[in-house]
PDB file of C-alpha atoms in Angstrom:
ATOM      1  CA  MET A   1      33.664  34.200 -17.472  1.00 51.00           C
ATOM      2  CA  LYS A   2      32.442  35.644 -13.613  1.00 49.00           C
ATOM      3  CA  SER A   3      28.608  35.444 -15.203  1.00 52.00           C
ATOM      4  CA  LEU A   4      29.278  31.942 -16.408  1.00 46.00           C
ATOM      5  CA  LEU A   5      30.654  30.927 -12.921  1.00 47.00           C
ATOM      6  CA  ILE A   6      27.180  32.524 -11.207  1.00 46.00           C
ATOM      7  CA  THR A   7      24.773  30.486 -13.288  1.00 44.00           C
ATOM      8  CA  LEU A   8      26.743  26.872 -12.909  1.00 45.00           C
ATOM      9  CA  SER A   9      26.559  27.619  -9.413  1.00 45.00           C
ATOM     10  CA  VAL A  10      22.941  28.255  -9.356  1.00 40.00           C
ATOM     11  CA  LEU A  11      22.519  25.198 -11.546  1.00 42.00           C
ATOM     12  CA  LEU A  12      24.452  23.291  -9.243  1.00 44.00           C
ATOM     13  CA  CYS A  13      22.959  24.360  -6.389  1.00 44.00           C
ATOM     14  CA  SER A  14      19.323  23.790  -7.774  1.00 44.00           C
ATOM     15  CA  SER A  15      20.613  20.346  -8.783  1.00 44.00           C
ATOM     16  CA  ALA A  16      21.661  19.486  -5.437  1.00 46.00           C
ATOM     17  CA  PHE A  17      18.052  20.805  -4.092  1.00 46.00           C
ATOM     18  CA  ALA A  18      16.173  18.508  -6.368  1.00 48.00           C
ATOM     19  CA  GLN A  19      18.273  15.939  -5.263  1.00 56.00           C
ATOM     20  CA  GLN A  20      17.607  16.816  -1.259  1.00 90.00           C
ATOM     21  CA  LEU A  21      13.827  17.395  -2.011  1.00 97.00           C
ATOM     22  CA  PRO A  22      12.251  15.102   1.038  1.00 98.00           C
ATOM     23  CA  THR A  23       9.741  12.291  -0.363  1.00 98.00           C
ATOM     24  CA  ARG A  24       7.437  12.333   2.834  1.00 98.00           C
ATOM     25  CA  TRP A  25       4.426  14.609   2.521  1.00 98.00           C
ATOM     26  CA  ASP A  26       5.362  15.124   6.473  1.00 98.00           C
ATOM     27  CA  GLU A  27       9.128  16.257   5.767  1.00 98.00           C
ATOM     28  CA  LEU A  28       8.089  18.775   3.057  1.00 98.00           C
ATOM     29  CA  SER A  29       7.997  22.527   3.957  1.00 98.00           C
ATOM     30  CA  ALA A  30       5.222  24.750   2.405  1.00 98.00           C
ATOM     31  CA  VAL A  31       8.004  26.395   0.353  1.00 98.00           C
ATOM     32  CA  ASP A  32       9.313  22.643  -0.765  1.00 98.00           C
ATOM     33  CA  TRP A  33       5.706  22.164  -2.406  1.00 98.00           C
ATOM     34  CA  PRO A  34       6.206  23.602  -5.659  1.00 98.00           C
ATOM     35  CA  ALA A  35       9.332  21.919  -6.605  1.00 98.00           C
ATOM     36  CA  ALA A  36       7.617  18.618  -5.087  1.00 98.00           C
ATOM     37  CA  LEU A  37       4.700  18.757  -7.272  1.00 98.00           C
ATOM     38  CA  GLU A  38       6.855  19.635 -10.114  1.00 98.00           C
ATOM     39  CA  LYS A  39       9.429  16.610  -9.673  1.00 98.00           C
ATOM     40  CA  SER A  40       6.439  14.066  -8.621  1.00 98.00           C
ATOM     41  CA  SER A  41       4.768  14.792 -11.967  1.00 98.00           C
ATOM     42  CA  GLN A  42       1.959  15.710  -9.371  1.00 98.00           C
ATOM     43  CA  THR A  43       2.170  12.136  -8.102  1.00 98.00           C
ATOM     44  CA  CYS A  44       1.018  11.447  -4.575  1.00 98.00           C
ATOM     45  CA  VAL A  45       1.710   7.517  -3.246  1.00 98.00           C
ATOM     46  CA  LEU A  46      -0.580   6.623  -0.784  1.00 98.00           C
ATOM     47  CA  PRO A  47       0.482   3.684   1.108  1.00 98.00           C
ATOM     48  CA  ILE A  48      -2.205   1.959   3.069  1.00 98.00           C
ATOM     49  CA  GLY A  49      -1.790  -0.974   5.919  1.00 98.00           C
ATOM     50  CA  ILE A  50      -3.602  -1.649   9.098  1.00 98.00           C
ATOM     51  CA  LEU A  51      -2.961  -2.234  12.876  1.00 98.00           C
ATOM     52  CA  GLU A  52      -3.917  -5.788  13.760  1.00 98.00           C
ATOM     53  CA  LYS A  53      -2.035  -8.692  15.171  1.00 98.00           C
ATOM     54  CA  HIS A  54       0.498 -10.647  13.176  1.00 98.00           C
ATOM     55  CA  GLY A  55       0.670 -14.084  15.228  1.00 97.00           C
ATOM     56  CA  PRO A  56       2.898 -13.948  18.507  1.00 97.00           C
ATOM     57  CA  HIS A  57       6.140 -12.959  16.730  1.00 98.00           C
ATOM     58  CA  SER A  58       5.449  -9.527  14.316  1.00 98.00           C
ATOM     59  CA  PRO A  59       4.286  -5.765  15.034  1.00 98.00           C
ATOM     60  CA  LEU A  60       0.594  -4.760  15.053  1.00 98.00           C
ATOM     61  CA  GLY A  61       1.632  -2.444  12.128  1.00 98.00           C
ATOM     62  CA  ASN A  62       3.366  -5.144  10.040  1.00 98.00           C
ATOM     63  CA  ASP A  63       1.300  -4.242   6.785  1.00 98.00           C
ATOM     64  CA  LEU A  64       1.555  -0.466   7.393  1.00 98.00           C
ATOM     65  CA  ILE A  65       5.206  -0.601   7.966  1.00 98.00           C
ATOM     66  CA  HIS A  66       5.645  -3.086   4.839  1.00 98.00           C
ATOM     67  CA  VAL A  67       4.325  -0.909   2.581  1.00 98.00           C
ATOM     68  CA  ARG A  68       5.608   2.261   3.815  1.00 98.00           C
ATOM     69  CA  GLU A  69       9.256   0.734   3.220  1.00 98.00           C
ATOM     70  CA  ILE A  70       8.607  -0.478   0.081  1.00 98.00           C
ATOM     71  CA  ALA A  71       7.213   3.254  -0.988  1.00 98.00           C
ATOM     72  CA  ALA A  72      10.405   4.403   0.939  1.00 98.00           C
ATOM     73  CA  ARG A  73      12.721   2.726  -1.190  1.00 98.00           C
ATOM     74  CA  VAL A  74      10.808   3.040  -4.751  1.00 98.00           C
ATOM     75  CA  VAL A  75      10.654   7.207  -4.253  1.00 98.00           C
ATOM     76  CA  LYS A  76      14.514   6.989  -3.719  1.00 96.00           C
ATOM     77  CA  ASN A  77      15.076   6.753  -7.222  1.00 94.00           C
ATOM     78  CA  GLU A  78      11.583   7.264  -8.719  1.00 98.00           C
ATOM     79  CA  TYR A  79      10.494  10.470  -7.051  1.00 98.00           C
ATOM     80  CA  ALA A  80       6.681  10.991  -5.602  1.00 98.00           C
ATOM     81  CA  VAL A  81       5.700  12.445  -2.754  1.00 98.00           C
ATOM     82  CA  VAL A  82       4.727   9.702   0.168  1.00 98.00           C
ATOM     83  CA  PHE A  83       1.643  10.317   2.275  1.00 98.00           C
ATOM     84  CA  PRO A  84       2.076   9.830   5.890  1.00 96.00           C
ATOM     85  CA  ASP A  85       0.837   6.589   7.520  1.00 93.00           C
ATOM     86  CA  TYR A  86      -2.538   5.482   7.147  1.00 97.00           C
ATOM     87  CA  PHE A  87      -3.945   2.484   8.747  1.00 97.00           C
ATOM     88  CA  TYR A  88      -7.883   3.028   8.400  1.00 98.00           C
ATOM     89  CA  GLY A  89      -8.773   0.100   6.415  1.00 97.00           C
ATOM     90  CA  GLN A  90     -11.142  -2.893   6.917  1.00 97.00           C
ATOM     91  CA  ILE A  91     -10.181  -5.253   9.814  1.00 98.00           C
ATOM     92  CA  ASN A  92     -13.468  -6.221  11.674  1.00 97.00           C
ATOM     93  CA  GLU A  93     -12.236  -9.653  11.677  1.00 96.00           C
ATOM     94  CA  ALA A  94      -9.503  -9.008  14.241  1.00 97.00           C
ATOM     95  CA  ARG A  95     -11.566  -6.752  16.570  1.00 97.00           C
ATOM     96  CA  GLN A  96     -11.345  -9.565  19.190  1.00 97.00           C
ATOM     97  CA  GLN A  97      -7.578  -9.357  19.197  1.00 98.00           C
ATOM     98  CA  PRO A  98      -5.478  -6.618  21.388  1.00 97.00           C
ATOM     99  CA  GLY A  99      -4.634  -3.568  19.481  1.00 97.00           C
ATOM    100  CA  THR A 100      -6.732  -3.869  16.450  1.00 98.00           C
ATOM    101  CA  PHE A 101      -7.753  -0.608  15.160  1.00 98.00           C
ATOM    102  CA  ALA A 102     -11.083  -0.913  13.474  1.00 98.00           C
ATOM    103  CA  LEU A 103     -13.420   1.839  12.194  1.00 98.00           C
ATOM    104  CA  PRO A 104     -17.464   1.381  10.596  1.00 97.00           C
ATOM    105  CA  GLY A 105     -17.408   0.772   7.051  1.00 96.00           C
ATOM    106  CA  VAL A 106     -18.945   3.866   6.125  1.00 97.00           C
ATOM    107  CA  LEU A 107     -16.646   5.717   7.924  1.00 98.00           C
ATOM    108  CA  ILE A 108     -13.278   4.197   5.977  1.00 98.00           C
ATOM    109  CA  MET A 109     -15.206   4.706   2.647  1.00 97.00           C
ATOM    110  CA  GLN A 110     -15.639   8.652   3.523  1.00 98.00           C
ATOM    111  CA  LEU A 111     -12.353   8.756   5.163  1.00 98.00           C
ATOM    112  CA  LEU A 112     -10.328   7.958   2.022  1.00 98.00           C
ATOM    113  CA  GLU A 113     -12.341   9.853  -0.187  1.00 98.00           C
ATOM    114  CA  ALA A 114     -12.058  12.649   2.131  1.00 98.00           C
ATOM    115  CA  THR A 115      -8.330  12.036   2.062  1.00 98.00           C
ATOM    116  CA  CYS A 116      -7.857  11.762  -1.662  1.00 98.00           C
ATOM    117  CA  ASP A 117      -9.911  15.118  -2.048  1.00 98.00           C
ATOM    118  CA  GLU A 118      -7.397  16.688   0.014  1.00 98.00           C
ATOM    119  CA  ILE A 119      -4.329  15.459  -1.600  1.00 98.00           C
ATOM    120  CA  GLY A 120      -6.191  16.686  -4.885  1.00 98.00           C
ATOM    121  CA  ARG A 121      -6.890  19.903  -3.297  1.00 98.00           C
ATOM    122  CA  ASN A 122      -2.817  20.371  -2.735  1.00 98.00           C
ATOM    123  CA  GLY A 123      -2.051  20.302  -6.139  1.00 98.00           C
ATOM    124  CA  PHE A 124      -1.651  16.209  -6.980  1.00 98.00           C
ATOM    125  CA  LYS A 125      -3.659  14.957  -9.993  1.00 98.00           C
ATOM    126  CA  LYS A 126      -2.555  11.512  -9.489  1.00 98.00           C
ATOM    127  CA  ILE A 127      -2.593   9.190  -6.561  1.00 98.00           C
ATOM    128  CA  ILE A 128      -1.157   5.827  -6.570  1.00 98.00           C
ATOM    129  CA  ILE A 129      -2.427   3.257  -3.620  1.00 98.00           C
ATOM    130  CA  ILE A 130      -0.240   0.671  -2.545  1.00 98.00           C
ATOM    131  CA  ASN A 131      -2.229  -2.096  -0.095  1.00 98.00           C
ATOM    132  CA  GLY A 132      -0.363  -3.868   2.434  1.00 97.00           C
ATOM    133  CA  HIS A 133      -3.413  -5.435   4.084  1.00 98.00           C
ATOM    134  CA  GLY A 134      -5.027  -8.715   2.683  1.00 96.00           C
ATOM    135  CA  GLY A 135      -8.538  -7.246   4.275  1.00 96.00           C
ATOM    136  CA  ASN A 136      -8.491  -4.576   2.156  1.00 97.00           C
ATOM    137  CA  PRO A 137      -8.673  -5.695  -1.991  1.00 96.00           C
ATOM    138  CA  GLU A 138     -12.436  -5.872  -1.775  1.00 96.00           C
ATOM    139  CA  PHE A 139     -12.877  -2.624   0.175  1.00 97.00           C
ATOM    140  CA  LEU A 140     -10.402  -0.693  -2.087  1.00 98.00           C
ATOM    141  CA  GLN A 141     -11.830  -1.980  -5.247  1.00 97.00           C
ATOM    142  CA  PHE A 142     -15.261  -0.868  -4.234  1.00 97.00           C
ATOM    143  CA  PHE A 143     -13.985   2.516  -3.062  1.00 98.00           C
ATOM    144  CA  MET A 144     -12.884   3.211  -6.409  1.00 97.00           C
ATOM    145  CA  GLN A 145     -15.767   2.407  -8.414  1.00 97.00           C
ATOM    146  CA  ASN A 146     -17.757   4.648  -6.215  1.00 96.00           C
ATOM    147  CA  LEU A 147     -15.193   7.301  -6.999  1.00 96.00           C
ATOM    148  CA  LEU A 148     -17.246   7.835 -10.181  1.00 96.00           C
ATOM    149  CA  ASN A 149     -20.507   8.661  -7.869  1.00 94.00           C
ATOM    150  CA  LYS A 150     -19.019  12.585  -8.591  1.00 94.00           C
ATOM    151  CA  ARG A 151     -16.477  14.578 -10.606  1.00 96.00           C
ATOM    152  CA  HIS A 152     -13.021  14.490  -9.113  1.00 97.00           C
ATOM    153  CA  ASN A 153     -10.440  16.849 -10.348  1.00 96.00           C
ATOM    154  CA  TYR A 154      -7.409  13.751  -9.691  1.00 98.00           C
ATOM    155  CA  ALA A 155      -7.256  10.268 -10.628  1.00 98.00           C
ATOM    156  CA  VAL A 156      -6.521   7.352  -8.224  1.00 98.00           C
ATOM    157  CA  PHE A 157      -4.636   4.218  -9.109  1.00 98.00           C
ATOM    158  CA  LEU A 158      -4.765   1.127  -7.233  1.00 98.00           C
ATOM    159  CA  TYR A 159      -1.526  -1.126  -7.683  1.00 98.00           C
ATOM    160  CA  THR A 160      -2.216  -4.508  -8.357  1.00 96.00           C
ATOM    161  CA  PRO A 161       0.691  -6.667  -9.044  1.00 95.00           C
ATOM    162  CA  GLY A 162       0.813  -9.256 -11.813  1.00 92.00           C
ATOM    163  CA  SER A 163       2.053 -12.661 -11.840  1.00 92.00           C
ATOM    164  CA  ASP A 164       5.819 -12.959 -12.835  1.00 95.00           C
ATOM    165  CA  PRO A 165       6.760 -16.680 -13.741  1.00 96.00           C
ATOM    166  CA  GLU A 166      10.570 -15.848 -13.107  1.00 97.00           C
ATOM    167  CA  PHE A 167       9.784 -14.893  -9.285  1.00 97.00           C
ATOM    168  CA  GLN A 168       7.619 -17.554  -8.685  1.00 97.00           C
ATOM    169  CA  LYS A 169      10.108 -20.426  -9.759  1.00 97.00           C
ATOM    170  CA  GLN A 170      12.526 -18.541  -7.316  1.00 98.00           C
ATOM    171  CA  TYR A 171      10.178 -18.290  -4.616  1.00 97.00           C
ATOM    172  CA  ALA A 172       9.364 -22.140  -4.983  1.00 97.00           C
ATOM    173  CA  LYS A 173      12.796 -22.964  -4.531  1.00 97.00           C
ATOM    174  CA  LEU A 174      13.067 -20.478  -1.147  1.00 98.00           C
ATOM    175  CA  ARG A 175      10.073 -21.300   0.600  1.00 97.00           C
ATOM    176  CA  LYS A 176       9.700 -24.071   3.278  1.00 97.00           C
ATOM    177  CA  THR A 177       6.047 -24.278   3.861  1.00 97.00           C
ATOM    178  CA  ASP A 178       2.725 -24.947   2.069  1.00 97.00           C
ATOM    179  CA  PRO A 179       1.613 -21.476  -0.009  1.00 95.00           C
ATOM    180  CA  SER A 180      -2.037 -22.459   0.379  1.00 96.00           C
ATOM    181  CA  THR A 181      -1.703 -22.260   4.330  1.00 97.00           C
ATOM    182  CA  ASP A 182       0.743 -19.310   4.410  1.00 98.00           C
ATOM    183  CA  LEU A 183      -1.993 -16.543   4.456  1.00 97.00           C
ATOM    184  CA  HIS A 184      -1.364 -14.351   7.581  1.00 98.00           C
ATOM    185  CA  ALA A 185       2.137 -13.689   9.517  1.00 98.00           C
ATOM    186  CA  GLY A 186       3.690 -16.757   8.146  1.00 98.00           C
ATOM    187  CA  GLU A 187       6.843 -17.333   6.341  1.00 98.00           C
ATOM    188  CA  ARG A 188       5.907 -14.993   3.650  1.00 98.00           C
ATOM    189  CA  GLU A 189       5.203 -12.032   5.562  1.00 98.00           C
ATOM    190  CA  THR A 190       7.571 -12.691   8.206  1.00 98.00           C
ATOM    191  CA  SER A 191      10.148 -13.213   6.101  1.00 98.00           C
ATOM    192  CA  THR A 192       9.179  -9.789   3.933  1.00 98.00           C
ATOM    193  CA  MET A 193       9.655  -8.103   7.986  1.00 98.00           C
ATOM    194  CA  LEU A 194      12.959  -9.943   8.513  1.00 98.00           C
ATOM    195  CA  GLU A 195      14.307  -8.013   5.160  1.00 98.00           C
ATOM    196  CA  LEU A 196      12.695  -4.534   6.149  1.00 98.00           C
ATOM    197  CA  ARG A 197      12.986  -4.133   9.876  1.00 97.00           C
ATOM    198  CA  PRO A 198      14.352  -7.258  11.144  1.00 97.00           C
ATOM    199  CA  ASP A 199      14.343  -5.569  14.756  1.00 98.00           C
ATOM    200  CA  LEU A 200      10.656  -5.842  14.979  1.00 98.00           C
ATOM    201  CA  ILE A 201      10.756  -9.674  14.369  1.00 98.00           C
ATOM    202  CA  HIS A 202      10.886 -12.382  17.055  1.00 97.00           C
ATOM    203  CA  VAL A 203      11.021 -15.458  14.974  1.00 96.00           C
ATOM    204  CA  GLU A 204      11.384 -17.434  18.011  1.00 96.00           C
ATOM    205  CA  LYS A 205       8.064 -17.057  19.215  1.00 97.00           C
ATOM    206  CA  GLY A 206       6.296 -18.260  15.798  1.00 97.00           C
ATOM    207  CA  THR A 207       5.476 -21.644  17.578  1.00 97.00           C
ATOM    208  CA  GLU A 208       3.705 -20.010  20.779  1.00 97.00           C
ATOM    209  CA  GLN A 209       0.127 -19.534  18.927  1.00 97.00           C
ATOM    210  CA  SER A 210      -1.014 -22.334  16.471  1.00 97.00           C
ATOM    211  CA  GLY A 211      -1.427 -21.229  12.758  1.00 97.00           C
ATOM    212  CA  ALA A 212      -3.266 -23.788  11.788  1.00 97.00           C
ATOM    213  CA  ASP A 213      -6.837 -23.942  10.121  1.00 97.00           C
ATOM    214  CA  GLN A 214      -9.052 -25.170  13.048  1.00 97.00           C
ATOM    215  CA  LYS A 215     -11.854 -26.049  10.387  1.00 96.00           C
ATOM    216  CA  ARG A 216     -14.478 -25.224  12.848  1.00 97.00           C
ATOM    217  CA  LEU A 217     -17.158 -24.411  10.134  1.00 97.00           C
ATOM    218  CA  PRO A 218     -18.124 -27.187   7.679  1.00 94.00           C
ATOM    219  CA  LEU A 219     -19.789 -25.156   5.095  1.00 95.00           C
ATOM    220  CA  THR A 220     -19.522 -25.434   1.411  1.00 94.00           C
ATOM    221  CA  ASN A 221     -20.200 -22.849  -1.559  1.00 97.00           C
ATOM    222  CA  LEU A 222     -21.434 -20.255   1.487  1.00 97.00           C
ATOM    223  CA  TYR A 223     -20.062 -17.183   2.662  1.00 96.00           C
ATOM    224  CA  THR A 224     -20.201 -15.959   6.123  1.00 97.00           C
ATOM    225  CA  PRO A 225     -18.358 -13.177   7.690  1.00 96.00           C
ATOM    226  CA  ILE A 226     -17.341 -15.476  10.526  1.00 97.00           C
ATOM    227  CA  TRP A 227     -15.465 -17.330   8.086  1.00 97.00           C
ATOM    228  CA  TRP A 228     -12.187 -16.460   9.153  1.00 97.00           C
ATOM    229  CA  TYR A 229     -12.353 -16.639  13.163  1.00 98.00           C
ATOM    230  CA  ALA A 230     -13.803 -20.004  12.751  1.00 98.00           C
ATOM    231  CA  SER A 231     -10.791 -21.388  10.811  1.00 97.00           C
ATOM    232  CA  TYR A 232      -7.866 -18.917  12.551  1.00 98.00           C
ATOM    233  CA  PRO A 233      -9.357 -17.884  16.338  1.00 97.00           C
ATOM    234  CA  ASN A 234      -5.482 -16.635  16.688  1.00 97.00           C
ATOM    235  CA  HIS A 235      -5.338 -14.632  13.588  1.00 98.00           C
ATOM    236  CA  TYR A 236      -2.460 -16.469  12.482  1.00 98.00           C
ATOM    237  CA  ALA A 237      -2.229 -18.521   9.100  1.00 98.00           C
ATOM    238  CA  GLY A 238       0.878 -19.960   8.745  1.00 98.00           C
ATOM    239  CA  GLN A 239       4.355 -20.853  10.231  1.00 98.00           C
ATOM    240  CA  GLY A 240       6.464 -17.576  11.085  1.00 98.00           C
ATOM    241  CA  GLU A 241       8.969 -19.304  12.486  1.00 98.00           C
ATOM    242  CA  LYS A 242      10.152 -20.974   8.970  1.00 98.00           C
ATOM    243  CA  ALA A 243      10.717 -17.141   7.827  1.00 98.00           C
ATOM    244  CA  THR A 244      14.555 -16.263   6.281  1.00 98.00           C
ATOM    245  CA  HIS A 245      15.980 -13.336   5.556  1.00 97.00           C
ATOM    246  CA  GLU A 246      16.964 -14.768   2.078  1.00 98.00           C
ATOM    247  CA  LEU A 247      13.183 -15.349   1.020  1.00 98.00           C
ATOM    248  CA  GLY A 248      12.215 -11.717   2.335  1.00 98.00           C
ATOM    249  CA  LYS A 249      15.172 -10.051   0.498  1.00 98.00           C
ATOM    250  CA  LEU A 250      13.792 -11.740  -2.516  1.00 98.00           C
ATOM    251  CA  ILE A 251      10.110 -10.416  -2.171  1.00 98.00           C
ATOM    252  CA  VAL A 252      11.081  -6.912  -1.632  1.00 98.00           C
ATOM    253  CA  ASP A 253      13.377  -6.689  -4.329  1.00 98.00           C
ATOM    254  CA  HIS A 254      10.558  -8.052  -6.476  1.00 98.00           C
ATOM    255  CA  GLU A 255       8.268  -5.766  -4.663  1.00 98.00           C
ATOM    256  CA  VAL A 256      10.146  -2.698  -5.060  1.00 98.00           C
ATOM    257  CA  ALA A 257      11.038  -3.439  -8.847  1.00 98.00           C
ATOM    258  CA  GLY A 258       7.324  -3.629  -9.384  1.00 98.00           C
ATOM    259  CA  PHE A 259       5.860  -0.460  -7.892  1.00 98.00           C
ATOM    260  CA  THR A 260       8.447   0.998  -9.053  1.00 98.00           C
ATOM    261  CA  ASP A 261       7.466   0.087 -12.618  1.00 98.00           C
ATOM    262  CA  ALA A 262       3.809   0.986 -11.788  1.00 98.00           C
ATOM    263  CA  LEU A 263       4.807   4.613 -10.249  1.00 98.00           C
ATOM    264  CA  LYS A 264       6.570   5.637 -13.389  1.00 98.00           C
ATOM    265  CA  GLN A 265       3.583   4.563 -15.611  1.00 98.00           C
ATOM    266  CA  VAL A 266       1.402   6.788 -13.314  1.00 98.00           C
ATOM    267  CA  LYS A 267       3.435   9.647 -13.586  1.00 98.00           C
ATOM    268  CA  ALA A 268       3.848   9.350 -17.268  1.00 98.00           C
ATOM    269  CA  ASP A 269       0.102   8.709 -17.916  1.00 98.00           C
ATOM    270  CA  THR A 270      -1.764  11.817 -19.563  1.00 96.00           C
ATOM    271  CA  LYS A 271      -5.054   9.367 -20.356  1.00 98.00           C
ATOM    272  CA  THR A 272      -6.626   8.637 -17.039  1.00 98.00           C
ATOM    273  CA  LEU A 273      -7.642  12.262 -16.282  1.00 97.00           C
ATOM    274  CA  GLN A 274      -8.883  12.860 -19.778  1.00 97.00           C
ATOM    275  CA  LEU A 275     -10.739   9.955 -19.983  1.00 98.00           C
ATOM    276  CA  GLN A 276     -12.367  10.547 -16.840  1.00 97.00           C
ATOM    277  CA  ASN A 277     -13.531  14.111 -17.348  1.00 97.00           C
ATOM    278  CA  GLU A 278     -14.797  13.235 -20.483  1.00 97.00           C
ATOM    279  CA  TYR A 279     -16.845  10.470 -18.280  1.00 97.00           C
ATOM    280  CA  TYR A 280     -18.214  13.091 -16.354  1.00 96.00           C
ATOM    281  CA  ASP A 281     -18.688  15.782 -18.970  1.00 96.00           C
ATOM    282  CA  LYS A 282     -21.362  12.807 -20.594  1.00 96.00           C
ATOM    283  CA  VAL A 283     -22.658  12.161 -17.055  1.00 96.00           C
ATOM    284  CA  ASP A 284     -23.260  16.061 -16.464  1.00 94.00           C
ATOM    285  CA  ASN A 285     -25.161  16.453 -20.211  1.00 92.00           C
ATOM    286  CA  LEU A 286     -26.876  13.313 -20.213  1.00 92.00           C
ATOM    287  CA  GLY A 287     -30.595  14.244 -21.021  1.00 81.00           C
ATOM    288  CA  LYS A 288     -29.938  18.039 -21.958  1.00 83.00           C
ATOM    289  CA  ASN A 289     -30.013  17.535 -25.801  1.00 68.00           C
TER     290      ASN A 289
END
């Protein structure tokens, strides 16, 4: 009987420890590491944001805070280790604004690959990136393809939310502004932050600067890197003052559900790394037969 009680006590303590295991990389201890790797299925979440102006009413770290908070909510129910704050992305179009942190393109490519290498070196076989910045997708997609430049012992996944007709219906009912003009620090982003960090939002300041398209560059079928500044010199595109908590909750709940599903898929995945290694083997053996 005494032996049974001891066994039960050990099991209960182990279960309690598993529940209390921190999710943030920087909050884990070194002795937690093996348990964190096992519980996460060797999966690390890498939230990527930016430091840039978000109108006159939102914080510079809006995008970083956004994905950090979404990740934090998801891993409470679907365990994974979350990498600390990462804000080294593409943001050259906002260098004229105070508080912008912009690094050279070559450096951000090298830094992200080196970061993933270090995450992999610490035992993670799967890295899932969740991006919060609208200026990052092209950079991140190129980064992903560039990972095939050499063998890596880990797989990287870039979360790309799909369309959801039911969500779009609810979203259309709640929003107050034209979605085609709601591009940066407008109703959607500000509503999201009202749900995540209302203490950082000052909706009443949303009208202090114009978020309208200034249409200063009348070109068609041509791309120039100055296009964003030409249209939105205030680095603000939309009407942040129209934001609501109700819309923000709808967006956040939808994002949490979508990323939870993606994280579960990554944790269960056994094929990506296998196929990746098969690819590298064929590259290494090319021309040897």
